Coordinates of C-alpha atoms and ligand atoms in Angstrom, one line a residue:
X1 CA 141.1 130.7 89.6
X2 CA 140.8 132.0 86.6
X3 CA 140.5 135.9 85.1
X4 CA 138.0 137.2 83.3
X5 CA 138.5 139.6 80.2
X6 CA 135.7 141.7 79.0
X7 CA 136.1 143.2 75.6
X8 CA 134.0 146.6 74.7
X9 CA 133.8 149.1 72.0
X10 CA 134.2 152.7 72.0
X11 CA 134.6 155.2 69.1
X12 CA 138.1 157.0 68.0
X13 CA 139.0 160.1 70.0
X14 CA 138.3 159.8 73.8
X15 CA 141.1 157.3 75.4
X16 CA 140.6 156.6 78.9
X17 CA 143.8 154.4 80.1
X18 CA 147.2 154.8 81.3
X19 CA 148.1 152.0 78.7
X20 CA 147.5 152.5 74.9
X21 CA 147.9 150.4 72.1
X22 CA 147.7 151.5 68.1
X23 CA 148.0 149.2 65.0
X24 CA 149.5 151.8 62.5
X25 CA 149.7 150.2 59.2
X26 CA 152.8 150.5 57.4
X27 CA 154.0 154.2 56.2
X28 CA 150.5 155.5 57.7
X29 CA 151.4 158.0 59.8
X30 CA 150.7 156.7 64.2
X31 CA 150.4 160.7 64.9
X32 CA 147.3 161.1 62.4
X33 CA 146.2 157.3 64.1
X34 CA 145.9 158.5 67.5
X35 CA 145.9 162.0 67.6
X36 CA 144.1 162.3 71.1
X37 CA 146.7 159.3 72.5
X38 CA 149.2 162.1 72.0
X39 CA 147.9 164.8 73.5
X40 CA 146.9 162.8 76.3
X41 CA 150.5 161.4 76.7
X42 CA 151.9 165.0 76.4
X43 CA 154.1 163.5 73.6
X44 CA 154.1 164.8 70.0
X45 CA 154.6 161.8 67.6
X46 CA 157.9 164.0 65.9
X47 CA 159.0 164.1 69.3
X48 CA 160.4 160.5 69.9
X49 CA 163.7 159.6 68.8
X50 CA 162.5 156.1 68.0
X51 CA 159.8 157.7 65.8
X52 CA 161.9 157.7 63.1
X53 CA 162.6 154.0 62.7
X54 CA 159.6 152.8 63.0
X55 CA 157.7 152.2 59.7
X56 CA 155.0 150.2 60.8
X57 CA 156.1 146.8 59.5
X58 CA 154.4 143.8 60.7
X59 CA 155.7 142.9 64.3
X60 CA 157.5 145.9 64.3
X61 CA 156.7 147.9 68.1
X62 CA 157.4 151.4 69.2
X63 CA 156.9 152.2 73.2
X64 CA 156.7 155.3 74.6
X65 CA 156.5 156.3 77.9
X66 CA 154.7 160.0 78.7
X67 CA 153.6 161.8 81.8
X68 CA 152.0 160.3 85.1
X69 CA 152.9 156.8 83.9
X70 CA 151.2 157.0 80.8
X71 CA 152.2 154.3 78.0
X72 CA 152.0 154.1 74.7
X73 CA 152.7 151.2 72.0
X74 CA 152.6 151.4 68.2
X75 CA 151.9 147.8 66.7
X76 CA 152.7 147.9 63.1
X77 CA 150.6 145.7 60.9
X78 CA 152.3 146.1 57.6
X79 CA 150.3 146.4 54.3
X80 CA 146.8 146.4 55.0
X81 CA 146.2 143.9 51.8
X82 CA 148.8 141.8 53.3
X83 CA 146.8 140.2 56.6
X84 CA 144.6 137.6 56.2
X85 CA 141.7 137.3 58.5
X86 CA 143.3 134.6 60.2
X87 CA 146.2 137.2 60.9
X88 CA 144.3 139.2 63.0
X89 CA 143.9 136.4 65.4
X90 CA 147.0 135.8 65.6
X91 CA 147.8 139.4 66.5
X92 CA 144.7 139.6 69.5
X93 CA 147.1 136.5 70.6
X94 CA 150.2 138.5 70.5
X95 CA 148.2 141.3 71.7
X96 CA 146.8 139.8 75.0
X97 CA 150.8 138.8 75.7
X98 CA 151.8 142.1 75.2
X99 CA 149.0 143.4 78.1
X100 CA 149.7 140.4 79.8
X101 CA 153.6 141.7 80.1
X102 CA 152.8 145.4 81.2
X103 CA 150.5 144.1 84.0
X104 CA 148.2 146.7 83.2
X105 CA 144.6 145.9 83.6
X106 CA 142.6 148.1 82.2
X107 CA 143.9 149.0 78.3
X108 CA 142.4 151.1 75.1
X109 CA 143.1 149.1 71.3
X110 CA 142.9 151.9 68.8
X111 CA 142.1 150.6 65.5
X112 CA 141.9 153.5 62.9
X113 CA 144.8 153.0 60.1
X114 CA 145.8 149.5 60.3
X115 CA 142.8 148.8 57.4
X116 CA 140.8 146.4 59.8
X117 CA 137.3 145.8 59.0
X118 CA 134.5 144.6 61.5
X119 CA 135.6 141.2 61.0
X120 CA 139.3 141.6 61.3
X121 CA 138.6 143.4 64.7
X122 CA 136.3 140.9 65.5
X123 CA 138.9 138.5 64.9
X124 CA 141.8 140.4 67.2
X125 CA 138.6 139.8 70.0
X126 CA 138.9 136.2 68.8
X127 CA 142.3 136.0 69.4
X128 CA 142.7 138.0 72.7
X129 CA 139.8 135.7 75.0
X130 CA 142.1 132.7 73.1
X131 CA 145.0 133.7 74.1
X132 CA 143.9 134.9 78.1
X133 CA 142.3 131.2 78.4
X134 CA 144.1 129.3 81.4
X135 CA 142.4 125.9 83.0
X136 CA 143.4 126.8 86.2
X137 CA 140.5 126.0 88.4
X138 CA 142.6 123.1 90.2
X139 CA 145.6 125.2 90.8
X140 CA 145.3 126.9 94.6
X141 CA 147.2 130.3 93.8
X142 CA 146.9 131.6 90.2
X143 CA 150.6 131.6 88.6
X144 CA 152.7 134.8 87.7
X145 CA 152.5 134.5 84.1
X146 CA 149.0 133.7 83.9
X147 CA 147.2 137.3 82.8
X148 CA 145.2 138.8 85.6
X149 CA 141.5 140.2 85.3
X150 CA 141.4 142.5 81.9
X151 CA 139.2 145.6 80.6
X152 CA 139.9 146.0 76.8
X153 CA 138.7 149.0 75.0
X154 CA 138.9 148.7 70.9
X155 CA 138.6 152.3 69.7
X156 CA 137.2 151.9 66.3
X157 CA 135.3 153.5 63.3
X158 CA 132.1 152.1 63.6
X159 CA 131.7 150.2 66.8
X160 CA 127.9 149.4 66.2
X161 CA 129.0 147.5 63.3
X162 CA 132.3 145.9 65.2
X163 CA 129.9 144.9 68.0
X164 CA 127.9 142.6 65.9
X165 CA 130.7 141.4 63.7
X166 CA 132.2 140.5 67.7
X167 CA 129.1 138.6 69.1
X168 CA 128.8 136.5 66.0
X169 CA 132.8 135.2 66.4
X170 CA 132.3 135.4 70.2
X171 CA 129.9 132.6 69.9
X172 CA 132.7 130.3 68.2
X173 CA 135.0 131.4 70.7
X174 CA 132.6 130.6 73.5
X175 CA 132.4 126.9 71.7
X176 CA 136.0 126.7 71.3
X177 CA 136.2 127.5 74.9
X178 CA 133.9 124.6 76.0
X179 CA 136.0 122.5 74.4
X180 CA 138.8 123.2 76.2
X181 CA 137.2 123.1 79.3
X182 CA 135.8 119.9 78.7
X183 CA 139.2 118.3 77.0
X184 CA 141.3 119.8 80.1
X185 CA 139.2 118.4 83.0
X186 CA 140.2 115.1 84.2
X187 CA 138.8 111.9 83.8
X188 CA 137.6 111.3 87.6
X189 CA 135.7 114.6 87.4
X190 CA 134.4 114.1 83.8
X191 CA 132.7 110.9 83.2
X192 CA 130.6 110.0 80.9
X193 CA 127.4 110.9 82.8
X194 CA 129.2 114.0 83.6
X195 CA 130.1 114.6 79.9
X196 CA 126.6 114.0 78.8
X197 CA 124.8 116.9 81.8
X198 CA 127.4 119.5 80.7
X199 CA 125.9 118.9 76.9
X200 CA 122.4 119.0 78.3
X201 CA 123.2 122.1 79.0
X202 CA 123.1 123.6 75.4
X203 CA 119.0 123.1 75.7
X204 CA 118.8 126.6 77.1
X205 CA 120.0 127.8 73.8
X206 CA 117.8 126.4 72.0
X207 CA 119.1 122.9 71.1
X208 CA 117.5 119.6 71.6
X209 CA 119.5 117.2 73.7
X210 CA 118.2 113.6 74.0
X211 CA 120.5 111.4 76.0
X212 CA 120.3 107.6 75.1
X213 CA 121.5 105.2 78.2
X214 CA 122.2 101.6 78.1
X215 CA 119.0 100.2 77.8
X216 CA 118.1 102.2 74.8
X217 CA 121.6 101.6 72.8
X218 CA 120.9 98.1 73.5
X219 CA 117.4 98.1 72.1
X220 CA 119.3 99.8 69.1
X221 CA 121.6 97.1 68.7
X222 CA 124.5 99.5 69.5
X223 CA 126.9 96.3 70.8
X224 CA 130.0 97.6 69.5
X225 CA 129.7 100.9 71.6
X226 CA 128.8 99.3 74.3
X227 CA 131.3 96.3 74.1
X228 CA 134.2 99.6 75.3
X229 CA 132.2 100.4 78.1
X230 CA 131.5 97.3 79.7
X231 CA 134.5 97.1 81.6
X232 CA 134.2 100.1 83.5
X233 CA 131.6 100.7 86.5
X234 CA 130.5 104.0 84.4
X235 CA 127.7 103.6 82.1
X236 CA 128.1 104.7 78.7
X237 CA 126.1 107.5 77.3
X238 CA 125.4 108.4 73.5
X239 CA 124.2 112.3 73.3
X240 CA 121.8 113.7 70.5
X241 CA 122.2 117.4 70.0
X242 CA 119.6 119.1 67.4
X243 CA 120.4 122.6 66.3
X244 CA 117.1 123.2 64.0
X245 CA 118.4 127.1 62.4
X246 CA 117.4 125.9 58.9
X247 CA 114.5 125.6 57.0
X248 CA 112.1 123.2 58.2
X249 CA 112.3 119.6 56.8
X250 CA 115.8 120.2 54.9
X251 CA 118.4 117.2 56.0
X252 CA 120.9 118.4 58.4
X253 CA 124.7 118.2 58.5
X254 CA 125.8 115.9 60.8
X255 CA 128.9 115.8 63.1
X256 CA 130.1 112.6 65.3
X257 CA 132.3 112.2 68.1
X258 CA 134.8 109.9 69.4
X259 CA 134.3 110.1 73.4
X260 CA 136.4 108.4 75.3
X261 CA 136.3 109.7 78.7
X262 CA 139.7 107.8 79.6
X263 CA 141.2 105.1 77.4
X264 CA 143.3 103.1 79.3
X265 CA 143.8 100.2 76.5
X266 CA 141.7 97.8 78.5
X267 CA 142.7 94.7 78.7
X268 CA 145.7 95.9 76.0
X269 CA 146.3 97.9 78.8
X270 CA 148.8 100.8 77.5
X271 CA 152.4 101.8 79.0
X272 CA 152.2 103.7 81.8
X273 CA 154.2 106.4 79.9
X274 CA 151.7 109.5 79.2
X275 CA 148.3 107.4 80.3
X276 CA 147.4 110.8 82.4
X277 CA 147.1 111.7 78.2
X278 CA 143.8 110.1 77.5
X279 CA 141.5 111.9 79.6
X280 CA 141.8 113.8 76.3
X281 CA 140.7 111.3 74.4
X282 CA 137.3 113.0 74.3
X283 CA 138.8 115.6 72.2
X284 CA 136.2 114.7 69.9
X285 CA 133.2 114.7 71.3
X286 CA 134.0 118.0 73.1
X287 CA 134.8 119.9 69.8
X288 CA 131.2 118.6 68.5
X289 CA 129.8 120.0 71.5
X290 CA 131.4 123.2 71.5
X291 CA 130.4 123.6 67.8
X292 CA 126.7 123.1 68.6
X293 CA 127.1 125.9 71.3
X294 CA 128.8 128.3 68.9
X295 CA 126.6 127.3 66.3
X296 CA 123.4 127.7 68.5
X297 CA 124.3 131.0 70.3
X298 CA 124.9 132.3 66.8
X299 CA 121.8 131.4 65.5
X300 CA 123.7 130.1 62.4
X301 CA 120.7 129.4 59.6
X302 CA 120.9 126.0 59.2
X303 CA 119.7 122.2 60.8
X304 CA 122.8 120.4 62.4
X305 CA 122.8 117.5 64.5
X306 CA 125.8 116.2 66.9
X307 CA 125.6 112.8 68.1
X308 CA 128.7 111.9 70.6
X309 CA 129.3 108.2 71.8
X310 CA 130.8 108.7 75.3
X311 CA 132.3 105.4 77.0
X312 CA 135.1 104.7 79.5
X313 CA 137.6 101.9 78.5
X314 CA 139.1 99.9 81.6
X315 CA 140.3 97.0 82.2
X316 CA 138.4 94.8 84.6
X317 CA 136.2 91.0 85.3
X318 CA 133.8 92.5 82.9
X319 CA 135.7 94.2 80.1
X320 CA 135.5 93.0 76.5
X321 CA 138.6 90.5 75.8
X322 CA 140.9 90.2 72.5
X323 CA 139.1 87.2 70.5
X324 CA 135.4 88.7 71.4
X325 CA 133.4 89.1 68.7
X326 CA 130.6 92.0 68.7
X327 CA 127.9 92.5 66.5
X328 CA 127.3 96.2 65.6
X329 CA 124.3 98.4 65.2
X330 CA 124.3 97.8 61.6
X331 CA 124.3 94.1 61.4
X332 CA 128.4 94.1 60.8
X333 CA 129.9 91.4 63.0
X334 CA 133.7 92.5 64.5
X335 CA 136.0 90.9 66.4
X336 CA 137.7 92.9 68.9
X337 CA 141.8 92.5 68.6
X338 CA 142.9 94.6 70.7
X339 CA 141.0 96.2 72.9
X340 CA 142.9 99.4 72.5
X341 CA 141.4 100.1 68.9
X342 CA 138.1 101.1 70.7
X343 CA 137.6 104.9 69.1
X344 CA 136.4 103.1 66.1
X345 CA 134.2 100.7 67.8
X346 CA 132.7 103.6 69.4
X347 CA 131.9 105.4 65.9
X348 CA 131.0 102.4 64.0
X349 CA 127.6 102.5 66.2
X350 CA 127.3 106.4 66.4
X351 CA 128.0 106.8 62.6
X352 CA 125.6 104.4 61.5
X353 CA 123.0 105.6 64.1
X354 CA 123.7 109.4 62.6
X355 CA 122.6 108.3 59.3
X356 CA 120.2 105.7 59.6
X357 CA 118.0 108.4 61.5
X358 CA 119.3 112.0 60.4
X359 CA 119.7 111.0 56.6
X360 CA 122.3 114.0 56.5
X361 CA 123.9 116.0 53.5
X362 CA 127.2 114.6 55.1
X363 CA 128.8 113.5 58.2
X364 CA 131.8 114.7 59.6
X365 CA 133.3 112.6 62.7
X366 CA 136.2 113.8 64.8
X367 CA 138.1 111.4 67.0
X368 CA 141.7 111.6 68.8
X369 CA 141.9 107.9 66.7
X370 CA 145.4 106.5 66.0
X371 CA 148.8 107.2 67.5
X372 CA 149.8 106.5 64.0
X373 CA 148.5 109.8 62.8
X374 CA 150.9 111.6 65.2
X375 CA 153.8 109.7 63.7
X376 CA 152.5 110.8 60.0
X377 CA 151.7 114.4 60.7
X378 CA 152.7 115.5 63.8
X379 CA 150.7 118.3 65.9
X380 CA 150.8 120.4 62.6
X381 CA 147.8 118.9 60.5
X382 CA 145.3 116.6 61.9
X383 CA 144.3 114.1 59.3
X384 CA 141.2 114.0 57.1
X385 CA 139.3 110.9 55.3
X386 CA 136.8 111.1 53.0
X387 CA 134.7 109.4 50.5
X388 CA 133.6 112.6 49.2
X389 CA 136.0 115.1 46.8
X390 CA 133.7 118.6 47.1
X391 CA 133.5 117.9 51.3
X392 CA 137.0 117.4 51.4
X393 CA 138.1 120.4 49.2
X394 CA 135.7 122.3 51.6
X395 CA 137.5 121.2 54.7
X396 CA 140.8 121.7 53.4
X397 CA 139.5 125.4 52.6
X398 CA 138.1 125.7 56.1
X399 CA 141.4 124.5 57.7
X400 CA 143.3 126.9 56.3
X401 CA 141.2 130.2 57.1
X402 CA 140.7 129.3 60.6
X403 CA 144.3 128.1 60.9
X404 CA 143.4 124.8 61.8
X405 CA 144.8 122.8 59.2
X406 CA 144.2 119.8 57.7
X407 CA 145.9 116.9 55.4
X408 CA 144.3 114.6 53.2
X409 CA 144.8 110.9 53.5
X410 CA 144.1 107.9 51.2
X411 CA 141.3 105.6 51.1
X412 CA 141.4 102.5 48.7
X413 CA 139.7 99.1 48.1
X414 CA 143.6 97.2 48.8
X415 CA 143.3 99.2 52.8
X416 CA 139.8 97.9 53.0
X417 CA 141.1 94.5 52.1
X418 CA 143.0 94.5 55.3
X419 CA 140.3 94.7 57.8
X420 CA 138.8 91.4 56.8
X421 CA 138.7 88.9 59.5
X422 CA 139.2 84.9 59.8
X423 CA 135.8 85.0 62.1
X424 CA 134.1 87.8 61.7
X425 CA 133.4 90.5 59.3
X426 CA 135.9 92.9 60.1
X427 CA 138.8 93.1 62.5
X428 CA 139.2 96.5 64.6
X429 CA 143.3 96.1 64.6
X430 CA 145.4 95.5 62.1
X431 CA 149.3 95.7 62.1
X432 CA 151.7 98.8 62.4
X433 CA 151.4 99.9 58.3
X434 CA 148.8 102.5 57.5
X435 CA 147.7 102.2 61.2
X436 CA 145.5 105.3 60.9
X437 CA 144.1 104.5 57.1
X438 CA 142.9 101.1 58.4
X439 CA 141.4 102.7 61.0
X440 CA 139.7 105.0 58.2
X441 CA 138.8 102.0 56.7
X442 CA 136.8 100.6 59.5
X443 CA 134.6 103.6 60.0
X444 CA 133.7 104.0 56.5
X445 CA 132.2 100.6 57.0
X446 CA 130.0 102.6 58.4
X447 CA 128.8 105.7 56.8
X448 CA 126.7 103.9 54.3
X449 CA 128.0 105.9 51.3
X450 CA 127.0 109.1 52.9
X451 CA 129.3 111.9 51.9
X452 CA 131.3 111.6 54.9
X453 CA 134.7 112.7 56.2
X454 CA 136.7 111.6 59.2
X455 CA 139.1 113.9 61.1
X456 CA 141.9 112.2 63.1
X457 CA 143.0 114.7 65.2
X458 CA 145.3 112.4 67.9
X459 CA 147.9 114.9 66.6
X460 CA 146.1 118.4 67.3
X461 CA 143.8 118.1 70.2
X462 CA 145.6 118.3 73.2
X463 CA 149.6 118.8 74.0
X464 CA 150.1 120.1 70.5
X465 CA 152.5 123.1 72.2
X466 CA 151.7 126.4 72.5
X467 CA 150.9 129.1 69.7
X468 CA 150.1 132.7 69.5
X469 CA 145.7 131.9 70.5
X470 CA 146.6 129.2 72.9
X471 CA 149.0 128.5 75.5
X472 CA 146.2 125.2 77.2
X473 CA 147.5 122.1 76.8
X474 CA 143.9 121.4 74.7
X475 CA 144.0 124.0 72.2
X476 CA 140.0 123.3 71.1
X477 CA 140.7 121.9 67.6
X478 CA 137.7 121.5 65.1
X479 CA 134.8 123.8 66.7
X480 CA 136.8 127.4 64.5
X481 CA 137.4 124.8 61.3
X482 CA 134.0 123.2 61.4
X483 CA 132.5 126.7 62.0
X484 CA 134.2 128.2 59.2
X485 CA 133.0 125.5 57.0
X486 CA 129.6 125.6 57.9
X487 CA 129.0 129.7 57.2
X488 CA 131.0 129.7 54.4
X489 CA 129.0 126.6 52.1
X490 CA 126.1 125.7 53.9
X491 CA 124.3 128.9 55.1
X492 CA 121.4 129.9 53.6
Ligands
BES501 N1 143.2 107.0 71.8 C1 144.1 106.2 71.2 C2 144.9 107.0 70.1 C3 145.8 108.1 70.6 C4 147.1 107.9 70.9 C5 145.3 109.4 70.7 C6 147.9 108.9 71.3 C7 146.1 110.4 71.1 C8 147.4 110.2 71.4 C9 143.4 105.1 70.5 O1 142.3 104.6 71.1 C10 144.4 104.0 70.4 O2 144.8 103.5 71.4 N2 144.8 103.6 69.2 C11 145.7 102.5 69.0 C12 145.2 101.6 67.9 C13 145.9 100.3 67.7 C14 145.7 99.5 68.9 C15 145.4 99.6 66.5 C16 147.1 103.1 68.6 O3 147.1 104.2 67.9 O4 148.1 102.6 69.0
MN502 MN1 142.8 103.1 72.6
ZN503 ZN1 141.3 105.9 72.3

């Protein structure tokens, strides 16, 4: 089972733990940093041979060992103008490894010299709870390297202000979290009914959930949508979240996700190879729903809505065949080529649902879309689409403070060209070149010429390896980056 970490405050002076850690910024001097540390270790800073050495340089550590056990490490964080926020995440990663490693469980953070504000500390809390996550709730015995039950102390100035500044991250966290929860769990446990009662579950903070079942997407017209689920004996669900912060009346900002409880291919069926992969391929619709929880237990000041079109595709008597052709919720006819290109006839319906009803200042979808985005960028950038020059500029921005990163692709008029069908409107598959612009291609069909963007993030929301705030195979991407790029343009 999993560990819990609690994270408190505490002013400088009184330390009360065996294990110690100070960030001592370069050529500050640790013995001014932690005065009390010292005395309670019985060691003088001059008194340490290592002392010397160490000059506080980013990365650079300093342990020393004192009476009755007592430990002590100096982190260096180099120049003070040299971190980025971002960097302090990283280092509450690097952090909760290095408590991990001394097995201690109850540990004091002081945080005098290393020029940390509220938000950098904040951000260190950020990147410990990060870091300590483990989806270990299927696992009988919890594994040695997985970090036990932890009681964190940050010794800083002004821990009134540091509280606030870590409540207000905390809530992204808590979001990001969700996600990963969500993303980790496996398909049998996680349907789409399933999917949709865990999102009902943001009504306690305040936002409205309205959950639309067959009969009512049908009403809408939503056959594309449905068309993926029809082959499985789950019923497809499509989940309104309203987040009403903002001033009454002013359009919201809209975000859309691909949720594919388990994409099997259907009757493309996939290789066996890596199948067990697309339980992920919710990745999302979760990262929507953990950004209406962090956005919601913040209280961020502003009207968002999250709509999340959550299907299975299976193979089966019922399923929807290569050949078929669907008409979607906005009149579009498509025939379905391969039943494997299903994320986009999933959105199709949920993007032009989002703004035929919301009429949003933008839309934003997420979806774990194309393999051919993995073989373009890798787990490194997750890929981003838009119609809109000032949105993408804003995501790019975003990306890069919450070090979730982001590359632009193309759109053109000579990709649209490709999606045209010999029966139908559009065609969902096309061949192997520019598999994941085509795919951009056929949601924009969609959007309506709503400033919209579309995140492929096959690449970066699950088995994207390890890194210094994650060490789960689904790593939450989107809910810090879509966060960040809500408080920082559209805030009142
Ligand atoms: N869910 C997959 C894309 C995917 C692949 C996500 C690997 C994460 C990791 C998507 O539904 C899919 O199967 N796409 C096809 C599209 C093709 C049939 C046009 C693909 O990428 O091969
Ligand atoms: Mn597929
Ligand atoms: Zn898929």
């Amino acid at each position: 089972m999993s560990q819990t970490i609690s994270i408190r405050t505490a002013p400088l002076g009184e330390v009360h733990a065996t294990t110690t850690f100070i960030y001592a910024a370069e050529d500050a001097a640790p013995a001014g940093a932690g005065a009390s540390v010292w005395a309670a270790t019985g060691l003088a800073w001059q008194e340490t041979s290592a002392a010397a050495s160490f000059k506080g340089k980013q990365g650079q550590a300093l342990e020393i060992l004192g009476a009755g056990g007592k430990r002590v490490v100096v982190l260096g964080t180099g120049k003070p103008a040299d971190t980025p926020l971002n960097g302090w995440t990283d280092r509450g990663g690097s952090l909760l490894a290095k408590v991990a490693a001394t097995r201690a469980n109850k540990v004091a953070v002081i945080i005098d010299e290393a020029g940390a504000s509220p938000a950098a500390v904040a951000e260190l809390a950020a990147g410990l709870r990060l870091r300590h996550y483990r989806f270990d709730k299927y696992k009988s015995a919890r594994s040695d390297d997985a970090p036990g039950a932890l009681d964190v102390t940050l010794h800083v100035a002004d821990p009134a202000a540091v509280d606030r500044a870590i409540a207000d991250r905390g809530a992204t966290v808590d979001g990001t979290l969700l996600a990963r929860d969500l993303i980790n769990e496996p398909a049998n446990v996680l349907g789409p009914v399933e999917f949709a009662a865990r999102a009902a579950e943001l009504a306690k903070l305040g936002v409205e959930v309205e959950i639309l079942e067959p009969e009512a997407l049908e009403k809408l017209g939503m056959r594309s949508l449905l068309c993926v689920a029809q082959g499985s004996d789950r019923p497809a669900r499509v989940v309104v979240m309203q987040w009403n912060g903002g001033r009454a009346g002013e359009a919201p900002l809209a975000f859309v996700g691909k949720g594919v409880v388990f994409d099997t291919g259907g009757i493309s069926i996939k290789p066996a190879a890596s199948m067990e992969d697309m339980k992920g391929d919710m990745g999302g619709a979760a990262a929507v729903t953990g950004l209406m929880l962090g956005l919601a237990t913040r209280k961020a000041a502003v009207n968002v809505v999250g709509v999340i079109g959550l299907v299975e595709n299976m193979p089966s008597g019922k399923s929807v065949r290569p050949g078929d052709i669907v008409k979607a919720m906005s009149g579009t006819t498509i025939e379905v080529i391969n039943t494997d290109a299903e994320g986009r006839l999933v959105l199709a319906d949920a993007l032009w649902y989002t703004q035929d009803r919301f009429k949003p200042r933008f839309m934003i979808n997420l979806a774990t879309l194309t393999g051919a985005i993995v073989v373009a960028l890798g787990h490194e950038h997750a890929g981003l689409f838009s119609n809109n020059d000032e949105l993408a500029t804003r995501l790019l921005g975003a990306g890069l403070s919450a070090n979730e990163k982001l590359w632009r692709m193309p759109l053109a008029p000579a990709y649209d060209k490709l999606i045209e069908s010999k029966f139908a409107d559009i065609r969902n598959s096309v061949g192997r070149p520019a598999g994941s612009i085509t795919a951009a291609q056929f949601l924009q069909r969609f959007v309506n010429d709503v400033p919209w963007a579309h995140l492929d993030i096959a690449g970066t929301a699950f088995g994207a390896g390890n890194n210094e705030v994650n060490t789960s195979w689904a790593p939450g991407f989107g809910v810090a980056l879509l966060d960040r790029l809500v408080r920082d343009h559209y805030e009142q």
